[in-house]
């Protein structure tokens, strides 16, 4: 598995695999991308953890909220390509941050 963090007010768009831009018809399915119930706070911004399948190399991310679009246009443009990170890199990032976990089913965590 691979991972990336994405701020509230942002979403993912196009996806790339080793064959290039993800094509639902060729793969016969959409790419597996899941937002997990874990985020950390950095500079008053919630950064949510997403998990993607190994076949995915790069994910395009872009703002959806009007204030985020305006802010992004002034600083970095409309779209950013996100590099994916490993599970070890996620743990390093979370261990150095203020982290919050939303648990909807405690039985899935506690044995």
PDB file of C-alpha atoms in Angstrom:
ATOM      1  CA  UNK A   1       0.000   0.000   0.000  1.00  0.00           C
ATOM      2  CA  UNK A   2       0.954   3.618  -0.552  1.00  0.00           C
ATOM      3  CA  UNK A   3      -0.341   6.722   1.154  1.00  0.00           C
ATOM      4  CA  UNK A   4      -0.714  10.486   0.909  1.00  0.00           C
ATOM      5  CA  UNK A   5      -2.040  13.295   3.084  1.00  0.00           C
ATOM      6  CA  UNK A   6      -4.646  15.708   1.774  1.00  0.00           C
ATOM      7  CA  UNK A   7      -5.988  18.862   3.397  1.00  0.00           C
ATOM      8  CA  UNK A   8      -9.668  19.525   4.054  1.00  0.00           C
ATOM      9  CA  UNK A   9     -11.145  21.344   1.073  1.00  0.00           C
ATOM     10  CA  UNK A  10      -9.017  19.383  -1.414  1.00  0.00           C
ATOM     11  CA  UNK A  11      -9.838  16.321  -3.493  1.00  0.00           C
ATOM     12  CA  UNK A  12      -8.033  13.982  -5.838  1.00  0.00           C
ATOM     13  CA  UNK A  13      -8.525  13.939  -9.598  1.00  0.00           C
ATOM     14  CA  UNK A  14      -6.574  12.047 -12.212  1.00  0.00           C
ATOM     15  CA  UNK A  15      -4.505   9.014 -11.270  1.00  0.00           C
ATOM     16  CA  UNK A  16      -1.388   7.580 -12.918  1.00  0.00           C
ATOM     17  CA  UNK A  17      -0.102   4.000 -12.921  1.00  0.00           C
ATOM     18  CA  UNK A  18       2.995   2.534 -14.582  1.00  0.00           C
ATOM     19  CA  UNK A  19       1.069   2.400 -17.880  1.00  0.00           C
ATOM     20  CA  UNK A  20       0.285   6.125 -17.705  1.00  0.00           C
ATOM     21  CA  UNK A  21      -2.992   7.874 -16.953  1.00  0.00           C
ATOM     22  CA  UNK A  22      -5.443   5.504 -15.214  1.00  0.00           C
ATOM     23  CA  UNK A  23      -8.069   4.224 -17.633  1.00  0.00           C
ATOM     24  CA  UNK A  24     -11.148   2.636 -16.020  1.00  0.00           C
ATOM     25  CA  UNK A  25     -11.928   0.706 -19.205  1.00  0.00           C
ATOM     26  CA  UNK A  26      -8.471  -0.892 -19.396  1.00  0.00           C
ATOM     27  CA  UNK A  27      -8.361  -1.717 -15.675  1.00  0.00           C
ATOM     28  CA  UNK A  28     -12.100  -2.561 -15.672  1.00  0.00           C
ATOM     29  CA  UNK A  29     -12.488  -0.641 -12.428  1.00  0.00           C
ATOM     30  CA  UNK A  30     -11.768   2.631 -10.694  1.00  0.00           C
ATOM     31  CA  UNK A  31      -8.511   2.955  -8.753  1.00  0.00           C
ATOM     32  CA  UNK A  32      -8.678   1.988  -5.084  1.00  0.00           C
ATOM     33  CA  UNK A  33      -8.288   5.204  -3.091  1.00  0.00           C
ATOM     34  CA  UNK A  34      -9.618   5.373   0.453  1.00  0.00           C
ATOM     35  CA  UNK A  35      -9.650   8.172   2.990  1.00  0.00           C
ATOM     36  CA  UNK A  36      -8.784   6.731   6.378  1.00  0.00           C
ATOM     37  CA  UNK A  37     -10.171   7.991   9.688  1.00  0.00           C
ATOM     38  CA  UNK A  38      -6.854   9.534  10.663  1.00  0.00           C
ATOM     39  CA  UNK A  39      -5.568  13.067  10.291  1.00  0.00           C
ATOM     40  CA  UNK A  40      -3.037  15.375  11.838  1.00  0.00           C
ATOM     41  CA  UNK A  41      -3.100  19.103  12.357  1.00  0.00           C
ATOM     42  CA  UNK A  42      -0.401  21.307  10.879  1.00  0.00           C
ATOM     43  CA  UNK A  43      -0.652  25.093  11.011  1.00  0.00           C
ATOM     44  CA  UNK A  44      -4.372  24.841  11.899  1.00  0.00           C
ATOM     45  CA  UNK A  45      -5.015  22.648   8.862  1.00  0.00           C
ATOM     46  CA  UNK A  46      -6.352  19.089   8.989  1.00  0.00           C
ATOM     47  CA  UNK A  47      -4.345  16.737   6.777  1.00  0.00           C
ATOM     48  CA  UNK A  48      -6.250  13.482   6.158  1.00  0.00           C
ATOM     49  CA  UNK A  49      -4.498  10.208   5.435  1.00  0.00           C
ATOM     50  CA  UNK A  50      -5.455   8.413   2.193  1.00  0.00           C
ATOM     51  CA  UNK A  51      -4.491   4.870   1.220  1.00  0.00           C
ATOM     52  CA  UNK A  52      -4.012   3.824  -2.414  1.00  0.00           C
ATOM     53  CA  UNK A  53      -3.210   0.550  -4.106  1.00  0.00           C
ATOM     54  CA  UNK A  54       0.358  -0.275  -5.144  1.00  0.00           C
ATOM     55  CA  UNK A  55      -0.397   0.076  -8.875  1.00  0.00           C
ATOM     56  CA  UNK A  56      -0.880   3.840  -8.428  1.00  0.00           C
ATOM     57  CA  UNK A  57       2.229   5.974  -8.928  1.00  0.00           C
ATOM     58  CA  UNK A  58       0.916   9.548  -8.745  1.00  0.00           C
ATOM     59  CA  UNK A  59      -2.329  11.278  -7.771  1.00  0.00           C
ATOM     60  CA  UNK A  60      -3.457  14.711  -8.931  1.00  0.00           C
ATOM     61  CA  UNK A  61      -4.908  16.811  -6.119  1.00  0.00           C
ATOM     62  CA  UNK A  62      -6.831  20.058  -6.368  1.00  0.00           C
ATOM     63  CA  UNK A  63      -8.863  22.383  -4.159  1.00  0.00           C
ATOM     64  CA  UNK A  64     -12.652  22.142  -4.147  1.00  0.00           C
ATOM     65  CA  UNK A  65     -13.585  24.880  -1.685  1.00  0.00           C
ATOM     66  CA  UNK A  66     -13.775  28.402  -3.102  1.00  0.00           C
ATOM     67  CA  UNK A  67     -11.400  29.846  -0.491  1.00  0.00           C
ATOM     68  CA  UNK A  68      -8.887  27.052  -1.152  1.00  0.00           C
ATOM     69  CA  UNK A  69      -9.073  27.591  -4.941  1.00  0.00           C
ATOM     70  CA  UNK A  70      -8.357  31.304  -4.502  1.00  0.00           C
ATOM     71  CA  UNK A  71      -5.504  30.643  -2.065  1.00  0.00           C
ATOM     72  CA  UNK A  72      -4.000  27.982  -4.352  1.00  0.00           C
ATOM     73  CA  UNK A  73      -4.245  30.250  -7.400  1.00  0.00           C
ATOM     74  CA  UNK A  74      -2.255  32.903  -5.555  1.00  0.00           C
ATOM     75  CA  UNK A  75       0.453  30.531  -4.341  1.00  0.00           C
ATOM     76  CA  UNK A  76       0.829  27.253  -6.205  1.00  0.00           C
ATOM     77  CA  UNK A  77      -1.667  27.169  -9.051  1.00  0.00           C
ATOM     78  CA  UNK A  78      -4.806  25.127  -9.492  1.00  0.00           C
ATOM     79  CA  UNK A  79      -3.412  21.587  -9.438  1.00  0.00           C
ATOM     80  CA  UNK A  80      -0.633  19.769  -7.625  1.00  0.00           C
ATOM     81  CA  UNK A  81       0.671  16.306  -8.415  1.00  0.00           C
ATOM     82  CA  UNK A  82       1.138  14.378  -5.202  1.00  0.00           C
ATOM     83  CA  UNK A  83       3.965  11.913  -4.613  1.00  0.00           C
ATOM     84  CA  UNK A  84       2.965   8.867  -2.642  1.00  0.00           C
ATOM     85  CA  UNK A  85       4.687   7.755   0.553  1.00  0.00           C
ATOM     86  CA  UNK A  86       5.265   4.442   2.305  1.00  0.00           C
ATOM     87  CA  UNK A  87       3.740   3.243   5.559  1.00  0.00           C
ATOM     88  CA  UNK A  88       7.029   3.942   7.355  1.00  0.00           C
ATOM     89  CA  UNK A  89       6.985   7.536   6.110  1.00  0.00           C
ATOM     90  CA  UNK A  90       3.388   7.903   7.352  1.00  0.00           C
ATOM     91  CA  UNK A  91       4.424   6.737  10.823  1.00  0.00           C
ATOM     92  CA  UNK A  92       7.348   9.171  10.868  1.00  0.00           C
ATOM     93  CA  UNK A  93       5.057  12.050   9.916  1.00  0.00           C
ATOM     94  CA  UNK A  94       2.358  11.119  12.422  1.00  0.00           C
ATOM     95  CA  UNK A  95       4.814  10.620  15.273  1.00  0.00           C
ATOM     96  CA  UNK A  96       6.019  14.207  14.866  1.00  0.00           C
ATOM     97  CA  UNK A  97       2.545  15.764  14.652  1.00  0.00           C
ATOM     98  CA  UNK A  98      -0.598  16.430  16.639  1.00  0.00           C
ATOM     99  CA  UNK A  99      -2.623  13.429  15.471  1.00  0.00           C
ATOM    100  CA  UNK A 100      -6.336  12.693  15.796  1.00  0.00           C
ATOM    101  CA  UNK A 101      -8.029   9.380  15.100  1.00  0.00           C
ATOM    102  CA  UNK A 102     -11.774   9.154  14.501  1.00  0.00           C
ATOM    103  CA  UNK A 103     -12.999   5.727  15.496  1.00  0.00           C
ATOM    104  CA  UNK A 104     -16.561   4.840  14.522  1.00  0.00           C
ATOM    105  CA  UNK A 105     -16.323   1.180  15.508  1.00  0.00           C
ATOM    106  CA  UNK A 106     -14.145   0.690  18.586  1.00  0.00           C
ATOM    107  CA  UNK A 107     -14.464  -3.102  18.232  1.00  0.00           C
ATOM    108  CA  UNK A 108     -12.479  -2.918  14.989  1.00  0.00           C
ATOM    109  CA  UNK A 109      -9.543  -1.437  16.933  1.00  0.00           C
ATOM    110  CA  UNK A 110      -9.732  -3.198  20.310  1.00  0.00           C
ATOM    111  CA  UNK A 111      -9.518  -6.981  20.432  1.00  0.00           C
TER     112      UNK A 111
END
